[in-house]
XYZ file of N, CA and C in Angstrom:
744
model
N 0.209 20.568 -22.439
C 0.901 19.288 -22.684
C 2.227 19.550 -23.387
N 3.274 18.907 -22.915
C 4.589 19.104 -23.527
C 4.622 18.517 -24.932
N 5.362 19.191 -25.824
C 5.516 18.696 -27.190
C 6.574 17.613 -27.294
N 7.339 17.396 -26.220
C 8.545 16.578 -26.371
C 8.291 15.087 -26.293
N 7.024 14.682 -26.172
C 6.761 13.259 -26.199
C 7.114 12.630 -27.536
N 7.098 13.437 -28.610
C 7.418 12.868 -29.923
C 8.643 13.495 -30.556
N 9.404 14.284 -29.800
C 10.592 14.921 -30.363
C 11.790 13.991 -30.298
N 12.610 14.057 -31.310
C 13.892 13.358 -31.297
C 14.992 14.385 -31.090
N 16.013 14.060 -30.292
C 17.098 15.023 -30.061
C 17.722 15.489 -31.358
N 18.099 16.758 -31.375
C 18.817 17.423 -32.466
C 18.052 17.369 -33.788
N 16.717 17.264 -33.730
C 15.908 17.320 -34.943
C 15.027 18.563 -34.894
N 14.802 19.217 -36.026
C 13.893 20.364 -36.023
C 12.513 19.928 -35.552
N 11.847 20.784 -34.771
C 10.518 20.459 -34.275
C 9.514 20.480 -35.415
N 9.612 21.489 -36.262
C 8.696 21.602 -37.392
C 9.363 22.441 -38.459
N 8.852 22.343 -39.680
C 9.479 23.050 -40.789
C 9.490 24.556 -40.586
N 8.501 25.084 -39.831
C 8.437 26.533 -39.672
C 9.188 27.028 -38.439
N 9.918 26.158 -37.766
C 10.740 26.584 -36.640
C 12.107 26.991 -37.195
N 12.187 28.201 -37.673
C 13.414 28.701 -38.275
C 13.687 30.106 -37.766
N 14.952 30.476 -37.862
C 15.360 31.854 -37.597
C 15.797 32.425 -38.933
N 15.302 33.591 -39.288
C 15.614 34.202 -40.576
C 16.550 35.378 -40.376
N 17.672 35.360 -41.072
C 18.662 36.421 -40.947
C 18.239 37.638 -41.755
N 18.856 38.800 -41.501
C 18.511 39.998 -42.277
C 18.686 39.833 -43.778
N 19.613 38.950 -44.206
C 19.815 38.755 -45.648
C 18.998 37.588 -46.197
N 18.079 37.076 -45.394
C 17.148 36.066 -45.885
C 17.557 34.623 -45.666
N 18.673 34.364 -45.001
C 19.052 32.978 -44.730
C 18.100 32.386 -43.689
N 17.566 31.208 -43.984
C 16.632 30.542 -43.080
C 17.378 29.440 -42.339
N 17.518 29.635 -41.048
C 18.316 28.734 -40.213
C 17.383 27.904 -39.338
N 17.439 26.572 -39.438
C 16.562 25.746 -38.602
C 16.917 25.862 -37.121
N 15.875 25.833 -36.288
C 16.046 25.809 -34.838
C 15.832 24.370 -34.384
N 16.845 23.777 -33.762
C 16.754 22.392 -33.315
C 16.693 22.371 -31.792
N 15.646 21.766 -31.238
C 15.481 21.647 -29.801
C 16.038 20.304 -29.342
N 16.905 20.348 -28.356
C 17.589 19.141 -27.894
C 17.235 18.880 -26.433
N 16.190 18.105 -26.179
C 15.825 17.810 -24.793
C 16.890 16.964 -24.106
N 17.189 17.297 -22.860
C 18.157 16.539 -22.076
C 17.781 16.606 -20.600
N 17.666 15.449 -19.938
C 17.349 15.457 -18.510
C 18.387 16.197 -17.672
N 19.596 16.333 -18.217
C 20.662 17.021 -17.469
C 20.624 18.533 -17.634
N 19.789 19.018 -18.549
C 19.729 20.462 -18.794
C 19.005 21.150 -17.636
N 19.696 22.037 -16.935
C 19.098 22.769 -15.816
C 18.500 24.092 -16.267
N 18.934 24.548 -17.431
C 18.434 25.812 -17.956
C 18.542 25.769 -19.474
N 17.926 26.716 -20.120
C 18.020 26.811 -21.572
C 19.402 27.299 -21.976
N 20.013 26.625 -22.923
C 21.299 27.072 -23.464
C 21.220 27.064 -24.980
N 21.989 27.938 -25.594
C 21.919 28.154 -27.032
C 23.279 27.916 -27.659
N 23.273 27.283 -28.843
C 24.516 27.078 -29.582
C 24.255 27.288 -31.061
N 25.091 28.072 -31.685
C 25.025 28.267 -33.131
C 26.066 27.356 -33.768
N 25.626 26.367 -34.524
C 26.516 25.358 -35.104
C 26.815 25.710 -36.560
N 28.011 26.220 -36.863
C 28.309 26.645 -38.231
C 28.446 25.489 -39.213
N 28.820 24.296 -38.744
C 28.962 23.154 -39.649
C 27.597 22.629 -40.078
N 26.687 22.489 -39.124
C 25.347 21.987 -39.439
C 24.451 23.079 -39.989
N 24.810 24.344 -39.735
C 23.967 25.446 -40.172
C 22.673 25.492 -39.401
N 22.750 25.309 -38.082
C 21.548 25.247 -37.263
C 21.769 25.965 -35.938
N 20.651 26.405 -35.343
C 20.646 26.953 -33.990
C 20.128 25.853 -33.080
N 20.905 25.459 -32.079
C 20.513 24.368 -31.192
C 20.194 24.910 -29.803
N 19.065 24.493 -29.279
C 18.636 24.886 -27.947
C 18.582 23.640 -27.076
N 19.373 23.603 -26.014
C 19.320 22.505 -25.055
C 18.366 22.892 -23.932
N 17.499 21.974 -23.537
C 16.495 22.264 -22.525
C 16.018 20.974 -21.887
N 15.421 21.094 -20.721
C 14.883 19.925 -20.024
C 13.664 19.409 -20.775
N 13.441 18.082 -20.788
C 12.289 17.538 -21.517
C 10.939 18.104 -21.082
N 10.858 18.615 -19.856
C 9.584 19.164 -19.396
C 9.393 20.631 -19.800
N 10.425 21.235 -20.348
C 10.293 22.621 -20.791
C 9.470 22.670 -22.069
N 8.791 23.777 -22.296
C 7.928 23.884 -23.465
C 8.683 24.403 -24.676
N 8.241 23.990 -25.847
C 8.823 24.498 -27.085
C 8.603 25.994 -27.199
N 7.453 26.471 -26.709
C 7.158 27.899 -26.787
C 8.177 28.708 -25.996
N 8.543 28.211 -24.824
C 9.557 28.916 -24.017
C 10.907 28.907 -24.718
N 11.230 27.793 -25.369
C 12.500 27.716 -26.088
C 12.537 28.723 -27.223
N 11.435 28.845 -27.968
C 11.405 29.787 -29.078
C 11.444 31.226 -28.586
N 10.803 31.490 -27.442
C 10.879 32.831 -26.862
C 12.322 33.156 -26.466
N 13.018 32.146 -25.961
C 14.427 32.324 -25.583
C 15.268 32.644 -26.821
N 14.999 31.956 -27.924
C 15.716 32.236 -29.169
C 15.476 33.681 -29.597
N 14.227 34.132 -29.506
C 13.914 35.505 -29.896
C 14.656 36.522 -29.045
N 14.828 36.208 -27.752
C 15.552 37.111 -26.859
C 17.028 37.222 -27.230
N 17.535 36.195 -27.897
C 18.962 36.155 -28.261
C 19.179 36.552 -29.725
N 18.266 37.274 -30.305
C 18.308 37.584 -31.730
C 19.623 38.228 -32.158
N 20.091 39.221 -31.411
C 21.328 39.921 -31.792
C 22.530 38.991 -31.714
N 22.566 38.165 -30.687
C 23.670 37.206 -30.529
C 23.691 36.239 -31.705
N 22.522 35.727 -32.084
C 22.438 34.794 -33.207
C 22.863 35.479 -34.502
N 22.398 36.722 -34.692
C 22.721 37.445 -35.933
C 24.220 37.601 -36.104
N 24.923 37.884 -35.017
C 26.390 38.044 -35.112
C 27.049 36.725 -35.478
N 26.578 35.637 -34.884
C 27.178 34.331 -35.175
C 26.911 33.916 -36.622
N 25.673 34.028 -37.057
C 25.310 33.588 -38.405
C 26.015 34.426 -39.466
N 26.218 35.707 -39.188
C 26.902 36.578 -40.143
C 28.327 36.108 -40.412
N 28.909 35.407 -39.442
C 30.286 34.924 -39.597
C 30.350 33.523 -40.199
N 29.217 32.891 -40.435
C 29.204 31.547 -41.001
C 29.631 31.564 -42.466
N 30.124 30.427 -42.963
C 30.398 30.312 -44.405
C 29.092 30.426 -45.188
N 29.229 30.683 -46.470
C 28.052 30.747 -47.341
C 27.978 29.459 -48.161
N 26.784 29.075 -48.614
C 26.658 27.858 -49.433
C 27.464 27.970 -50.723
N 28.024 26.825 -51.143
C 28.756 26.746 -52.404
C 28.175 25.582 -53.194
N 27.041 25.787 -53.847
C 26.334 24.682 -54.515
C 27.092 24.146 -55.721
N 26.761 22.904 -56.060
C 27.351 22.264 -57.232
C 26.558 22.687 -58.470
N 26.892 23.826 -59.016
C 26.208 24.342 -60.200
C 27.238 24.695 -61.267
N 26.777 24.823 -62.496
C 27.667 25.187 -63.594
C 28.324 26.535 -63.315
N 29.647 26.570 -63.410
C 30.392 27.798 -63.184
C 30.833 28.005 -61.752
N 30.301 27.212 -60.824
C 30.685 27.361 -59.416
C 32.130 26.912 -59.218
N 32.782 27.515 -58.234
C 34.158 27.151 -57.886
C 34.138 26.499 -56.508
N 34.680 25.301 -56.428
C 34.714 24.549 -55.180
C 36.136 24.059 -54.933
N 36.501 23.782 -53.683
C 37.831 23.223 -53.426
C 37.855 21.720 -53.676
N 38.882 21.257 -54.349
C 39.127 19.823 -54.521
C 40.578 19.589 -54.168
N 40.822 18.843 -53.107
C 42.172 18.629 -52.578
C 42.876 19.971 -52.348
N 42.122 20.935 -51.852
C 42.683 22.230 -51.501
C 42.805 23.212 -52.645
N 42.546 22.785 -53.869
C 42.685 23.664 -55.040
C 41.312 24.134 -55.513
N 41.168 25.437 -55.727
C 39.907 25.973 -56.225
C 39.669 25.447 -57.647
N 38.524 24.823 -57.846
C 38.239 24.092 -59.073
C 36.859 24.494 -59.601
N 36.812 24.859 -60.875
C 35.547 25.317 -61.451
C 34.767 24.143 -62.046
N 33.457 24.148 -61.834
C 32.574 23.153 -62.432
C 32.123 23.651 -63.801
N 32.318 22.824 -64.827
C 31.869 23.171 -66.183
C 30.911 22.108 -66.677
N 29.665 22.524 -66.851
C 28.666 21.612 -67.396
C 28.612 21.775 -68.903
N 28.862 20.670 -69.616
C 28.835 20.670 -71.084
C 27.875 19.565 -71.482
N 26.679 19.949 -71.868
C 25.570 18.997 -72.017
C 25.910 17.811 -72.902
N 26.659 18.059 -73.973
C 26.921 16.977 -74.929
C 28.015 16.013 -74.449
N 28.702 16.342 -73.382
C 29.738 15.448 -72.860
C 29.093 14.278 -72.122
N 29.863 13.212 -71.895
C 29.340 12.093 -71.102
C 28.977 12.555 -69.689
N 28.169 11.775 -69.012
C 27.728 12.124 -67.665
C 28.866 12.078 -66.645
N 29.868 11.258 -66.909
C 30.936 11.093 -65.921
C 31.705 12.400 -65.742
N 32.244 12.569 -64.539
C 33.018 13.769 -64.205
C 34.478 13.521 -64.540
N 35.101 14.518 -65.181
C 36.529 14.442 -65.484
C 37.202 15.715 -64.983
N 38.365 15.544 -64.360
C 39.132 16.701 -63.890
C 40.142 17.054 -64.979
N 39.954 18.215 -65.595
C 40.790 18.641 -66.721
C 41.267 20.067 -66.485
N 42.584 20.236 -66.404
C 43.187 21.570 -66.294
C 42.536 22.419 -65.202
N 42.376 21.837 -64.032
C 41.839 22.596 -62.907
C 40.339 22.804 -62.947
N 39.639 22.049 -63.793
C 38.185 22.142 -63.872
C 37.568 20.754 -63.789
N 36.310 20.693 -63.377
C 35.543 19.458 -63.407
C 34.580 19.549 -64.577
N 34.806 18.729 -65.599
C 33.953 18.718 -66.771
C 32.934 17.591 -66.624
N 31.663 17.917 -66.825
C 30.609 16.924 -66.670
C 29.464 17.265 -67.609
N 28.868 16.224 -68.205
C 27.744 16.425 -69.117
C 26.479 15.804 -68.583
N 25.578 15.449 -69.495
C 24.300 14.883 -69.099
C 23.295 15.954 -68.713
N 22.085 15.554 -68.331
C 21.047 16.516 -67.960
C 21.494 17.396 -66.794
N 21.214 18.677 -66.880
C 21.653 19.592 -65.834
C 20.954 19.298 -64.510
N 19.762 18.673 -64.573
C 19.024 18.394 -63.343
C 19.792 17.479 -62.394
N 20.627 16.612 -62.931
C 21.374 15.691 -62.077
C 22.810 16.104 -61.836
N 23.151 17.330 -62.203
C 24.538 17.769 -62.105
C 25.077 17.686 -60.686
N 24.341 18.214 -59.714
C 24.823 18.235 -58.334
C 25.080 16.832 -57.815
N 24.177 15.923 -58.120
C 24.351 14.550 -57.655
C 25.568 13.882 -58.262
N 25.843 14.149 -59.540
C 27.005 13.544 -60.188
C 28.299 14.078 -59.591
N 28.323 15.379 -59.302
C 29.523 15.954 -58.696
C 29.763 15.359 -57.310
N 28.713 15.285 -56.501
C 28.891 14.756 -55.143
C 29.309 13.291 -55.168
N 28.721 12.503 -56.049
C 29.118 11.090 -56.129
C 30.566 10.950 -56.570
N 31.006 11.800 -57.490
C 32.402 11.750 -57.941
C 33.344 12.106 -56.793
N 33.022 13.145 -56.054
C 33.854 13.546 -54.920
C 33.889 12.455 -53.852
N 32.741 11.844 -53.599
C 32.681 10.777 -52.599
C 33.527 9.585 -53.026
N 33.464 9.222 -54.293
C 34.260 8.098 -54.791
C 35.751 8.419 -54.719
N 36.103 9.656 -55.072
C 37.510 10.060 -54.992
C 37.992 10.021 -53.551
N 37.152 10.474 -52.633
C 37.514 10.447 -51.219
C 37.699 9.012 -50.732
N 36.777 8.129 -51.112
C 36.861 6.730 -50.677
C 38.155 6.087 -51.171
N 38.465 6.281 -52.438
C 39.664 5.678 -53.028
C 40.931 6.252 -52.390
N 40.981 7.583 -52.246
C 42.179 8.243 -51.729
C 42.405 7.916 -50.257
N 41.355 8.004 -49.469
C 41.496 7.763 -48.030
C 41.789 6.297 -47.731
N 41.216 5.398 -48.497
C 41.511 3.982 -48.283
C 42.986 3.696 -48.568
N 43.496 4.256 -49.669
C 44.898 4.030 -50.032
C 45.834 4.636 -48.988
N 45.556 5.852 -48.552
C 46.433 6.506 -47.571
C 46.353 5.825 -46.205
N 45.167 5.347 -45.846
C 45.036 4.644 -44.570
C 45.871 3.372 -44.559
N 45.787 2.605 -45.614
C 46.550 1.347 -45.657
C 48.051 1.618 -45.775
N 48.390 2.693 -46.455
C 49.806 3.057 -46.567
C 50.386 3.405 -45.200
N 49.701 4.271 -44.463
C 50.209 4.707 -43.165
C 50.125 3.576 -42.144
N 49.062 2.781 -42.209
C 48.936 1.655 -41.283
C 50.041 0.625 -41.514
N 50.442 0.450 -42.776
C 51.518 -0.505 -43.073
C 52.827 -0.063 -42.448
N 53.066 1.236 -42.432
C 54.282 1.762 -41.795
C 54.293 1.415 -40.309
N 53.117 1.494 -39.687
C 53.025 1.207 -38.254
C 52.848 -0.278 -37.970
N 52.661 -1.080 -39.008
C 52.434 -2.505 -38.806
C 51.095 -2.796 -38.163
N 50.085 -2.010 -38.509
C 48.770 -2.162 -37.889
C 47.752 -2.622 -38.925
N 46.888 -3.566 -38.579
C 45.888 -4.069 -39.540
C 44.683 -3.136 -39.623
N 44.139 -3.009 -40.829
C 42.933 -2.215 -41.056
C 41.842 -3.153 -41.560
N 40.714 -3.200 -40.869
C 39.630 -4.099 -41.271
C 38.847 -3.536 -42.450
N 38.548 -2.247 -42.420
C 37.747 -1.643 -43.490
C 37.866 -0.129 -43.409
N 37.692 0.508 -44.556
C 37.695 1.977 -44.635
C 36.437 2.405 -45.376
N 35.710 3.347 -44.815
C 34.496 3.841 -45.453
C 34.438 5.360 -45.342
N 33.550 5.969 -46.123
C 33.346 7.410 -46.040
C 31.858 7.695 -45.837
N 31.593 8.750 -45.074
C 30.226 9.163 -44.773
C 30.183 10.681 -44.846
N 29.104 11.257 -44.323
C 28.987 12.716 -44.302
C 28.547 13.192 -42.916
N 29.371 12.946 -41.883
C 29.001 13.381 -40.535
C 29.233 14.872 -40.359
N 28.595 15.456 -39.378
C 28.782 16.869 -39.076
C 29.754 17.082 -37.918
N 29.866 16.071 -37.044
C 30.569 16.296 -35.778
C 32.045 15.909 -35.792
N 32.448 15.034 -36.695
C 33.842 14.584 -36.661
C 34.337 14.286 -38.072
N 35.670 14.317 -38.219
C 36.279 14.062 -39.522
C 36.625 12.599 -39.723
N 36.765 11.871 -38.626
C 37.093 10.462 -38.733
C 36.731 9.739 -37.456
N 36.628 8.420 -37.563
C 36.365 7.600 -36.383
C 36.990 6.230 -36.600
N 37.282 5.564 -35.492
C 37.923 4.252 -35.553
C 37.314 3.354 -34.488
N 36.947 2.133 -34.867
C 36.392 1.185 -33.908
C 37.483 0.247 -33.403
N 37.181 -0.427 -32.304
C 38.130 -1.388 -31.765
C 38.392 -2.542 -32.702
N 37.484 -2.772 -33.647
C 37.671 -3.855 -34.615
C 38.470 -3.459 -35.832
N 39.026 -2.250 -35.837
C 39.872 -1.815 -36.949
C 39.136 -1.216 -38.121
N 37.876 -0.826 -37.922
C 37.117 -0.166 -38.983
C 37.253 1.354 -38.848
N 37.675 1.983 -39.924
C 37.891 3.429 -39.911
C 36.912 4.084 -40.886
N 36.268 5.147 -40.429
C 35.337 5.899 -41.283
C 35.768 7.359 -41.311
N 35.604 7.995 -42.456
C 35.977 9.395 -42.626
C 34.808 10.179 -43.206
N 34.904 11.485 -43.066
C 34.019 12.374 -43.809
C 34.549 12.481 -45.236
N 33.661 12.286 -46.214
C 34.124 12.413 -47.601
C 34.606 13.828 -47.879
N 34.193 14.797 -47.063
C 34.566 16.193 -47.299
C 36.058 16.460 -47.069
N 36.763 15.478 -46.513
C 38.214 15.645 -46.392
C 38.879 15.761 -47.763
N 38.220 15.255 -48.816
C 38.813 15.353 -50.156
C 38.799 16.798 -50.638
N 38.048 17.659 -49.986
C 38.024 19.074 -50.338
C 39.216 19.815 -49.728
N 39.756 19.302 -48.634
C 40.837 19.960 -47.904
C 42.193 19.698 -48.566
N 43.193 20.491 -48.233
C 44.540 20.214 -48.753
C 45.008 18.818 -48.345
N 45.793 18.149 -49.185
C 46.254 16.797 -48.868
C 46.957 16.686 -47.520
N 47.726 17.698 -47.140
C 48.431 17.631 -45.859
C 47.456 17.582 -44.688
N 46.348 18.291 -44.811
C 45.331 18.275 -43.750
C 44.633 16.925 -43.727
N 44.287 16.436 -44.909
C 43.636 15.122 -45.000
C 44.497 14.036 -44.379
N 45.776 14.043 -44.688
C 46.663 13.000 -44.182
C 46.850 13.096 -42.669
N 46.701 14.283 -42.110
C 46.794 14.405 -40.649
C 45.650 13.661 -39.978
N 44.465 13.700 -40.587
C 43.324 12.969 -40.045
C 43.548 11.459 -40.198
N 44.112 11.066 -41.315
C 44.411 9.646 -41.524
C 45.392 9.155 -40.468
N 46.457 9.895 -40.235
C 47.434 9.499 -39.217
C 46.775 9.416 -37.847
N 45.875 10.350 -37.573
C 45.150 10.366 -36.296
C 44.339 9.077 -36.115
N 43.581 8.712 -37.145
C 42.732 7.526 -37.031
C 43.549 6.238 -37.026
N 44.624 6.191 -37.793
C 45.484 5.001 -37.775
C 46.107 4.828 -36.395
N 46.492 5.916 -35.756
C 47.055 5.825 -34.399
C 46.043 5.232 -33.424
N 44.759 5.442 -33.695
C 43.725 4.857 -32.831
C 43.650 3.344 -32.970
N 44.186 2.786 -34.038
C 44.232 1.331 -34.157
C 45.081 0.722 -33.048
N 46.024 1.503 -32.565
C 46.916 1.053 -31.480
C 46.460 1.575 -30.125
N 45.983 2.809 -30.087
C 45.601 3.448 -28.820
C 44.202 4.045 -28.958
N 43.229 3.446 -28.289
C 41.859 3.939 -28.358
C 41.613 5.010 -27.285
N 42.467 5.984 -27.261
C 42.352 7.101 -26.318
C 43.174 8.255 -26.871
N 43.203 9.361 -26.153
C 43.998 10.512 -26.577
C 45.088 10.836 -25.564
N 45.694 9.794 -25.039
C 46.778 9.969 -24.089
C 48.098 10.273 -24.780
N 49.156 10.442 -23.997
C 50.479 10.775 -24.560
C 50.972 9.759 -25.583
N 50.708 8.461 -25.333
C 51.167 7.443 -26.274
C 50.483 7.598 -27.633
N 49.203 7.911 -27.571
C 48.471 8.116 -28.826
C 49.069 9.262 -29.619
N 49.248 10.410 -28.973
C 49.738 11.579 -29.705
C 51.158 11.371 -30.219
N 51.963 10.637 -29.451
C 53.321 10.366 -29.913
C 53.296 9.537 -31.199
N 52.401 8.543 -31.263
C 52.308 7.705 -32.459
C 51.731 8.501 -33.629
N 50.705 9.297 -33.381
C 50.107 10.096 -34.456
C 51.140 11.036 -35.065
N 51.930 11.688 -34.226
C 52.972 12.591 -34.717
C 54.017 11.823 -35.513
N 54.338 10.620 -35.062
C 55.337 9.805 -35.759
C 54.841 9.386 -37.143
N 53.546 9.095 -37.246
C 52.994 8.614 -38.501
C 52.718 9.733 -39.507
N 52.588 10.957 -39.006
C 52.246 12.067 -39.890
C 53.505 12.727 -40.427
N 53.499 13.027 -41.718
C 54.678 13.605 -42.356
C 54.577 15.129 -42.464
N 54.019 15.757 -41.458
C 53.871 17.214 -41.480
C 53.704 17.761 -40.079
N 53.180 18.973 -39.994
C 52.965 19.658 -38.726
C 51.533 19.391 -38.276
N 51.360 18.477 -37.328
C 50.025 18.098 -36.868
C 49.269 19.282 -36.282
N 49.948 20.112 -35.522
C 49.286 21.265 -34.907
C 48.786 22.235 -35.973
N 49.573 22.439 -37.019
C 49.164 23.344 -38.101
C 47.951 22.783 -38.839
N 47.926 21.473 -39.062
C 46.795 20.847 -39.741
C 45.526 20.974 -38.906
N 45.658 20.796 -37.597
C 44.492 20.934 -36.718
C 43.991 22.378 -36.710
N 44.909 23.324 -36.762
C 44.492 24.732 -36.807
C 43.738 25.025 -38.105
N 44.197 24.433 -39.211
C 43.516 24.656 -40.485
C 42.085 24.147 -40.415
N 41.894 22.935 -39.878
C 40.550 22.381 -39.779
C 39.667 23.201 -38.848
N 40.244 23.696 -37.780
C 39.456 24.508 -36.849
C 38.999 25.796 -37.515
N 39.862 26.357 -38.359
C 39.542 27.631 -39.014
C 38.659 27.454 -40.233
N 38.908 26.414 -41.036
C 38.229 26.273 -42.321
C 37.271 25.082 -42.402
N 37.287 24.230 -41.399
C 36.495 23.002 -41.476
C 35.011 23.230 -41.673
N 34.442 24.210 -40.979
C 32.998 24.455 -41.122
C 32.647 24.785 -42.564
N 33.533 25.511 -43.258
C 33.262 25.876 -44.638
C 33.140 24.676 -45.552
N 33.847 23.590 -45.241
C 33.758 22.394 -46.085
C 32.356 21.793 -46.040
N 31.660 22.000 -44.918
C 30.303 21.462 -44.794
C 29.281 22.252 -45.603
N 29.679 23.412 -46.125
C 28.770 24.221 -46.938
C 29.001 24.016 -48.422
N 30.005 23.224 -48.781
C 30.242 22.903 -50.187
C 29.168 21.911 -50.642
N 28.478 22.270 -51.722
C 27.393 21.434 -52.227
C 26.022 21.814 -51.691
N 25.993 22.653 -50.675
C 24.704 23.045 -50.112
C 24.135 24.229 -50.886
N 22.815 24.286 -50.944
C 22.154 25.397 -51.629
C 21.657 26.449 -50.660
N 21.534 26.100 -49.378
C 21.099 27.082 -48.384
C 21.536 26.631 -46.994
């Protein structure tokens, strides 16, 4: 009997479906059933930190796992090139607006996070440290991206219905036909010039819901930098931003 009657796409089948690297990293194996899949295909996703196997819904999980085992060397090479986790712990260094910033936990200080001389100072119980840092970064991202979106949209004379931040793996921003723009909060980790390139991109979608010549012309007009250079930066370093705050 096939296991896929209860599987959801891009979800791990079970907690023990993992690939373990020589240095002990445990990478989840995600099986993605698709009626269009004619054969088993493998993808190593550095942003999600997962091995994805696409297969037909009638294929067995056992065959998929055997296929993963056959590709062990290929997976090992890919995973070895992935970023490493950068958890929110005392003494850790993380990027904030492109600048390497050290986390300093000082128990007697207030719980709120303060950016002082290139450091993030935060107090309170150490057990909640990671959550306080992530909430502070998310709030900073929401405030900064909302302000920059409305600033750039005003230049273009385009209305913005709402701006929100989330934590997607697949995209840095999105825009609906109703003028709602959403971003990854992790853009606050990137240099401001890179962040603003994404803002200009999404604001241009308020006028053009496609990626045709008119769209790119408007995006370039709205951005105050080198759009191609910003896209290259995200392609090279973007996956690493998804490992900030992760423990494994």
